[in-house]
Amino acid sequence: MSLSAIFTNIYLRYRFKPVPGAAIDVAKAREKIARMLRYQGKLPADIQYLPVAAHAGLCAAAWFQPAHHERTILYFHDGGYFFCGIDSHQSVCAYLSRVAQARVCSVDYRLAPEHAYPAAVDDALAWYQELLKTTPANKIIVAGDSAGGGLALACLLAARKAGLAMPAAAVLFSPWVDLACEGASMQTQAHADVMFTPDSLPKAAALYLQGAPAKTELASPLYADLRGMPPLQIFASRHEILLDDATRLHQHAQAAGVSSRLILENRLPHVWPTMVNLPEARASLRQVADFIRQNIK
């Protein structure tokens, strides 16, 4: 593990991980991310940034694209469905755009508690439908991290229900696919996880669900019929409480006849591939680029 990853783990454990039993303060969480973004570097000069305002049934989004691109990635950020956004994920979207030679559409889906389930799914599906107007499905990759990973899979399930063509593949970083939070790692990795406590995720789920059953398929894709889903590439840390979301999803997908690759790493934080200052993140994103090229010729 790199020195950068060691220091990142220390920072997250003592500056980000909530105290057990603490209530979620939505405004404080959003302000904390805003403060962190003040130290974010500029976008690479070779990546063009094109913001898109909300319009015609679409939420706001932003494009990150290199001078030459051969494929399209539809990306959904994390944040427990109640914080983060385009700005918090511009570094990973820009890096992914460069290494995959892809234009990346980062979706600024509506957040809880102001917008409860299924608002995020509706926004995700609307953008997928928009891309299909100009881009063949077999040239699209759907991706996301944590809540955004669950949302990416929910988008595909909603697309299947709507009779839409599936994309070439999906890439999921530490996907949160069980809002009932029943994975054994919620407890077994509670100390090792440097970002979350076992009670923090159920509280975030309650903000998003607002009374909807936690095992609703489009909120918790782990409980859905995954037949017909595209090839999956799933990343997770062996030392995070969402480990079992990733492993169970992988097993469930394979049982449904879906091609699934599970990549597990030791001691790295939740959604480390989005932390592009880490050499481990950049290596993982190069793995993603290889996977994308294998699925989009």
Short mmCIF file of C-alpha atoms in Angstrom, two decimals:
data_model
loop_
_atom_site.label_atom_id
_atom_site.label_comp_id
_atom_site.label_asym_id
_atom_site.label_seq_id
_atom_site.Cartn_x
_atom_site.Cartn_y
_atom_site.Cartn_z
CA MET A 1 0.00 0.00 0.00
CA SER A 2 1.31 3.43 -0.92
CA LEU A 3 2.25 6.10 1.58
CA SER A 4 -0.51 8.26 0.09
CA ALA A 5 -3.08 5.57 0.82
CA ILE A 6 -1.83 5.20 4.41
CA PHE A 7 -2.22 8.93 5.04
CA THR A 8 -5.61 8.96 3.30
CA ASN A 9 -6.82 6.19 5.60
CA ILE A 10 -5.64 8.13 8.66
CA TYR A 11 -7.34 11.32 7.48
CA LEU A 12 -10.62 9.56 6.70
CA ARG A 13 -10.70 7.68 9.99
CA TYR A 14 -10.20 10.78 12.14
CA ARG A 15 -11.78 13.51 10.00
CA PHE A 16 -14.56 11.80 8.04
CA LYS A 17 -15.77 8.67 9.84
CA PRO A 18 -18.79 9.55 11.98
CA VAL A 19 -19.02 8.84 15.68
CA PRO A 20 -21.21 5.75 16.28
CA GLY A 21 -24.77 6.80 16.97
CA ALA A 22 -24.38 10.29 15.52
CA ALA A 23 -27.32 11.66 13.58
CA ILE A 24 -26.85 12.70 9.97
CA ASP A 25 -26.57 16.46 9.55
CA VAL A 26 -27.20 16.93 5.84
CA ALA A 27 -26.15 20.57 5.72
CA LYS A 28 -22.95 19.85 7.63
CA ALA A 29 -22.05 16.93 5.34
CA ARG A 30 -22.54 19.08 2.26
CA GLU A 31 -20.50 21.91 3.77
CA LYS A 32 -17.67 19.50 4.66
CA ILE A 33 -17.46 18.37 1.02
CA ALA A 34 -17.57 22.00 -0.14
CA ARG A 35 -14.60 22.81 2.10
CA MET A 36 -12.63 19.84 0.80
CA LEU A 37 -13.27 20.94 -2.79
CA ARG A 38 -11.48 24.24 -2.16
CA TYR A 39 -8.22 22.30 -2.37
CA GLN A 40 -9.15 20.39 -5.50
CA GLY A 41 -6.80 20.87 -8.42
CA LYS A 42 -7.73 22.21 -11.81
CA LEU A 43 -8.96 19.93 -14.57
CA PRO A 44 -6.30 18.67 -16.99
CA ALA A 45 -5.82 20.98 -19.95
CA ASP A 46 -6.52 18.14 -22.40
CA ILE A 47 -10.00 17.44 -20.97
CA GLN A 48 -12.86 19.69 -22.00
CA TYR A 49 -15.51 20.44 -19.39
CA LEU A 50 -19.03 21.20 -20.63
CA PRO A 51 -21.73 21.82 -17.99
CA VAL A 52 -25.34 21.12 -18.97
CA ALA A 53 -28.16 22.93 -17.19
CA ALA A 54 -31.34 21.09 -16.24
CA HIS A 55 -33.77 21.15 -19.14
CA ALA A 56 -36.61 19.26 -20.82
CA GLY A 57 -37.04 16.64 -18.11
CA LEU A 58 -33.30 16.18 -17.55
CA CYS A 59 -31.42 17.10 -14.39
CA ALA A 60 -28.16 19.02 -14.63
CA ALA A 61 -25.06 17.15 -15.77
CA ALA A 62 -21.57 17.81 -17.09
CA TRP A 63 -19.48 16.38 -19.90
CA PHE A 64 -15.78 15.59 -19.55
CA GLN A 65 -14.21 14.76 -22.88
CA PRO A 66 -10.81 14.40 -24.51
CA ALA A 67 -10.06 15.74 -27.97
CA HIS A 68 -10.72 12.29 -29.43
CA HIS A 69 -13.16 9.83 -27.92
CA GLU A 70 -14.46 6.48 -29.08
CA ARG A 71 -17.01 5.65 -26.39
CA THR A 72 -19.36 7.20 -23.80
CA ILE A 73 -19.52 6.70 -20.03
CA LEU A 74 -22.63 7.63 -18.03
CA TYR A 75 -21.41 8.27 -14.47
CA PHE A 76 -23.27 8.50 -11.15
CA HIS A 77 -21.49 9.92 -8.08
CA ASP A 78 -21.66 8.65 -4.51
CA GLY A 79 -22.72 10.48 -1.36
CA GLY A 80 -25.36 8.26 0.26
CA TYR A 81 -27.98 9.84 -2.01
CA PHE A 82 -27.86 13.07 0.03
CA PHE A 83 -24.57 14.85 -0.78
CA CYS A 84 -21.72 15.11 -3.33
CA GLY A 85 -22.19 16.02 -6.97
CA ILE A 86 -20.44 16.85 -10.22
CA ASP A 87 -17.74 18.97 -8.55
CA SER A 88 -16.80 16.30 -6.01
CA HIS A 89 -16.22 13.80 -8.81
CA GLN A 90 -14.65 15.92 -11.52
CA SER A 91 -11.17 14.46 -10.93
CA VAL A 92 -12.22 10.84 -11.39
CA CYS A 93 -14.42 11.71 -14.38
CA ALA A 94 -11.58 13.62 -16.03
CA TYR A 95 -9.04 10.86 -15.38
CA LEU A 96 -11.45 8.19 -16.61
CA SER A 97 -12.14 10.25 -19.72
CA ARG A 98 -8.43 10.39 -20.49
CA VAL A 99 -7.44 6.76 -19.83
CA ALA A 100 -10.55 5.26 -21.46
CA GLN A 101 -10.59 7.73 -24.37
CA ALA A 102 -14.24 8.33 -23.59
CA ARG A 103 -16.54 11.26 -23.10
CA VAL A 104 -17.98 11.06 -19.59
CA CYS A 105 -21.41 12.38 -18.68
CA SER A 106 -21.56 12.99 -14.92
CA VAL A 107 -25.16 13.22 -13.75
CA ASP A 108 -26.18 15.69 -11.02
CA TYR A 109 -29.21 13.65 -9.94
CA ARG A 110 -31.63 15.03 -7.36
CA LEU A 111 -30.66 14.37 -3.74
CA ALA A 112 -32.49 13.32 -0.60
CA PRO A 113 -34.03 14.37 1.67
CA GLU A 114 -35.43 17.07 -0.61
CA HIS A 115 -36.05 14.45 -3.31
CA ALA A 116 -36.81 10.96 -2.08
CA TYR A 117 -36.64 7.65 -3.95
CA PRO A 118 -37.31 7.19 -6.87
CA ALA A 119 -36.22 10.70 -7.98
CA ALA A 120 -32.58 9.66 -8.48
CA VAL A 121 -33.61 6.60 -10.52
CA ASP A 122 -35.90 8.75 -12.67
CA ASP A 123 -33.04 11.19 -13.35
CA ALA A 124 -30.63 8.37 -14.17
CA LEU A 125 -33.03 6.71 -16.59
CA ALA A 126 -33.83 10.02 -18.27
CA TRP A 127 -30.15 10.61 -19.02
CA TYR A 128 -29.66 7.08 -20.30
CA GLN A 129 -32.61 7.57 -22.63
CA GLU A 130 -31.12 10.89 -23.75
CA LEU A 131 -27.78 9.27 -24.62
CA LEU A 132 -29.52 6.56 -26.63
CA LYS A 133 -30.90 9.23 -28.97
CA THR A 134 -27.43 9.85 -30.39
CA THR A 135 -25.25 6.97 -29.17
CA PRO A 136 -25.69 3.23 -29.80
CA ALA A 137 -26.15 1.27 -26.58
CA ASN A 138 -23.13 -0.88 -27.42
CA LYS A 139 -20.94 2.26 -27.25
CA ILE A 140 -22.10 3.20 -23.73
CA ILE A 141 -20.69 2.20 -20.33
CA VAL A 142 -22.71 2.92 -17.18
CA ALA A 143 -20.63 3.50 -14.04
CA GLY A 144 -20.87 4.75 -10.49
CA ASP A 145 -19.45 4.59 -6.99
CA SER A 146 -21.12 3.63 -3.71
CA ALA A 147 -24.70 4.97 -3.87
CA GLY A 148 -23.93 5.90 -7.46
CA GLY A 149 -22.95 2.29 -8.10
CA GLY A 150 -26.31 1.14 -6.83
CA LEU A 151 -27.96 3.85 -8.90
CA ALA A 152 -26.09 2.73 -12.03
CA LEU A 153 -27.49 -0.78 -11.63
CA ALA A 154 -30.96 0.57 -10.79
CA CYS A 155 -30.80 2.62 -13.99
CA LEU A 156 -30.15 -0.54 -15.99
CA LEU A 157 -33.01 -2.37 -14.31
CA ALA A 158 -35.34 0.54 -15.07
CA ALA A 159 -34.04 0.61 -18.65
CA ARG A 160 -34.75 -3.11 -19.03
CA LYS A 161 -38.28 -2.59 -17.72
CA ALA A 162 -38.74 0.19 -20.28
CA GLY A 163 -37.62 -2.13 -23.07
CA LEU A 164 -34.40 -0.23 -23.77
CA ALA A 165 -31.20 -1.80 -25.07
CA MET A 166 -28.55 -2.57 -22.50
CA PRO A 167 -25.18 -0.76 -22.58
CA ALA A 168 -21.93 -2.54 -23.38
CA ALA A 169 -21.00 -2.96 -19.70
CA ALA A 170 -21.19 -1.45 -16.21
CA VAL A 171 -18.41 -0.49 -13.80
CA LEU A 172 -19.19 -0.28 -10.08
CA PHE A 173 -16.89 1.03 -7.33
CA SER A 174 -17.87 -0.25 -3.85
CA PRO A 175 -21.52 -0.35 -4.92
CA TRP A 176 -24.20 0.14 -2.28
CA VAL A 177 -26.84 -2.25 -3.56
CA ASP A 178 -28.52 -3.35 -0.32
CA LEU A 179 -30.24 -0.48 1.49
CA ALA A 180 -31.49 -2.99 4.05
CA CYS A 181 -27.80 -3.18 5.06
CA GLU A 182 -27.88 -6.93 5.75
CA GLY A 183 -24.37 -7.86 4.63
CA ALA A 184 -22.28 -9.54 7.32
CA SER A 185 -19.40 -7.13 6.62
CA MET A 186 -21.52 -4.31 8.05
CA GLN A 187 -20.40 -5.72 11.40
CA THR A 188 -17.26 -7.72 10.66
CA GLN A 189 -15.52 -4.74 8.99
CA ALA A 190 -16.93 -2.04 11.26
CA HIS A 191 -13.59 -1.26 12.86
CA ALA A 192 -11.45 -1.74 9.75
CA ASP A 193 -13.61 0.61 7.65
CA VAL A 194 -12.08 4.09 7.82
CA MET A 195 -15.17 5.91 6.50
CA PHE A 196 -18.40 4.46 7.89
CA THR A 197 -19.96 2.92 10.98
CA PRO A 198 -22.64 0.20 10.79
CA ASP A 199 -25.38 2.64 11.82
CA SER A 200 -24.46 5.43 9.39
CA LEU A 201 -25.68 3.72 6.22
CA PRO A 202 -29.16 2.73 7.50
CA LYS A 203 -29.66 6.39 8.46
CA ALA A 204 -28.69 7.52 4.96
CA ALA A 205 -31.00 4.87 3.49
CA ALA A 206 -33.89 6.23 5.57
CA LEU A 207 -33.29 9.74 4.22
CA TYR A 208 -33.53 8.42 0.67
CA LEU A 209 -36.30 5.84 1.04
CA GLN A 210 -38.64 7.95 3.21
CA GLY A 211 -40.91 5.01 3.91
CA ALA A 212 -40.34 2.91 0.78
CA PRO A 213 -39.35 -0.71 1.57
CA ALA A 214 -35.57 -1.07 1.82
CA LYS A 215 -35.59 -4.12 -0.44
CA THR A 216 -37.41 -2.35 -3.27
CA GLU A 217 -35.53 -3.54 -6.36
CA LEU A 218 -34.79 -0.12 -7.84
CA ALA A 219 -33.48 1.07 -4.47
CA SER A 220 -31.63 -2.15 -3.61
CA PRO A 221 -30.67 -3.88 -6.89
CA LEU A 222 -29.17 -6.80 -4.98
CA TYR A 223 -32.73 -8.12 -4.62
CA ALA A 224 -33.59 -7.78 -8.32
CA ASP A 225 -33.60 -10.37 -11.09
CA LEU A 226 -30.33 -9.57 -12.83
CA ARG A 227 -30.89 -11.66 -15.93
CA GLY A 228 -30.04 -9.69 -19.07
CA MET A 229 -27.71 -7.25 -17.35
CA PRO A 230 -24.49 -6.35 -19.23
CA PRO A 231 -21.02 -7.48 -18.11
CA LEU A 232 -20.07 -6.06 -14.71
CA GLN A 233 -16.74 -4.98 -13.28
CA ILE A 234 -17.00 -4.58 -9.50
CA PHE A 235 -14.37 -3.10 -7.17
CA ALA A 236 -14.38 -3.25 -3.37
CA SER A 237 -12.02 -3.17 -0.43
CA ARG A 238 -11.74 -6.21 1.80
CA HIS A 239 -11.76 -3.77 4.70
CA GLU A 240 -14.97 -1.81 4.19
CA ILE A 241 -18.46 -2.45 5.52
CA LEU A 242 -19.88 -2.62 1.98
CA LEU A 243 -17.62 -5.54 1.08
CA ASP A 244 -20.53 -7.98 1.18
CA ASP A 245 -22.64 -5.77 -1.09
CA ALA A 246 -19.96 -6.28 -3.74
CA THR A 247 -19.41 -9.99 -3.14
CA ARG A 248 -23.12 -10.82 -2.96
CA LEU A 249 -23.82 -8.79 -6.10
CA HIS A 250 -21.04 -10.63 -7.92
CA GLN A 251 -22.42 -14.01 -6.87
CA HIS A 252 -26.00 -13.01 -7.67
CA ALA A 253 -24.99 -11.75 -11.11
CA GLN A 254 -23.10 -14.92 -11.95
CA ALA A 255 -26.04 -17.05 -10.80
CA ALA A 256 -28.22 -15.07 -13.22
CA GLY A 257 -25.83 -15.79 -16.11
CA VAL A 258 -24.28 -12.32 -16.10
CA SER A 259 -20.54 -11.95 -16.72
CA SER A 260 -19.05 -10.38 -13.59
CA ARG A 261 -15.49 -9.52 -12.55
CA LEU A 262 -14.87 -8.86 -8.87
CA ILE A 263 -11.69 -6.99 -7.92
CA LEU A 264 -10.90 -6.90 -4.19
CA GLU A 265 -8.03 -5.00 -2.59
CA ASN A 266 -6.66 -4.95 0.95
CA ARG A 267 -6.66 -1.98 3.32
CA LEU A 268 -7.82 0.57 0.75
CA PRO A 269 -10.72 2.90 1.60
CA HIS A 270 -14.24 2.72 0.28
CA VAL A 271 -14.43 3.92 -3.38
CA TRP A 272 -10.64 4.34 -3.58
CA PRO A 273 -10.68 4.36 -7.43
CA THR A 274 -12.30 7.81 -7.25
CA MET A 275 -9.35 9.18 -5.24
CA VAL A 276 -7.07 9.81 -8.20
CA ASN A 277 -4.25 11.23 -6.07
CA LEU A 278 -3.62 7.62 -4.96
CA PRO A 279 -1.44 5.43 -7.20
CA GLU A 280 -3.79 2.55 -6.38
CA ALA A 281 -6.69 4.55 -7.78
CA ARG A 282 -4.89 5.30 -11.02
CA ALA A 283 -3.98 1.62 -11.39
CA SER A 284 -7.62 0.65 -10.85
CA LEU A 285 -8.84 3.17 -13.40
CA ARG A 286 -6.41 1.72 -15.93
CA GLN A 287 -8.03 -1.65 -15.23
CA VAL A 288 -11.37 -0.01 -15.93
CA ALA A 289 -10.08 1.37 -19.22
CA ASP A 290 -8.91 -2.11 -20.25
CA PHE A 291 -12.31 -3.57 -19.33
CA ILE A 292 -14.08 -0.87 -21.34
CA ARG A 293 -11.91 -1.49 -24.39
CA GLN A 294 -12.62 -5.22 -24.14
CA ASN A 295 -16.36 -4.57 -24.20
CA ILE A 296 -16.41 -1.76 -26.75
CA LYS A 297 -14.34 -2.65 -29.79
#
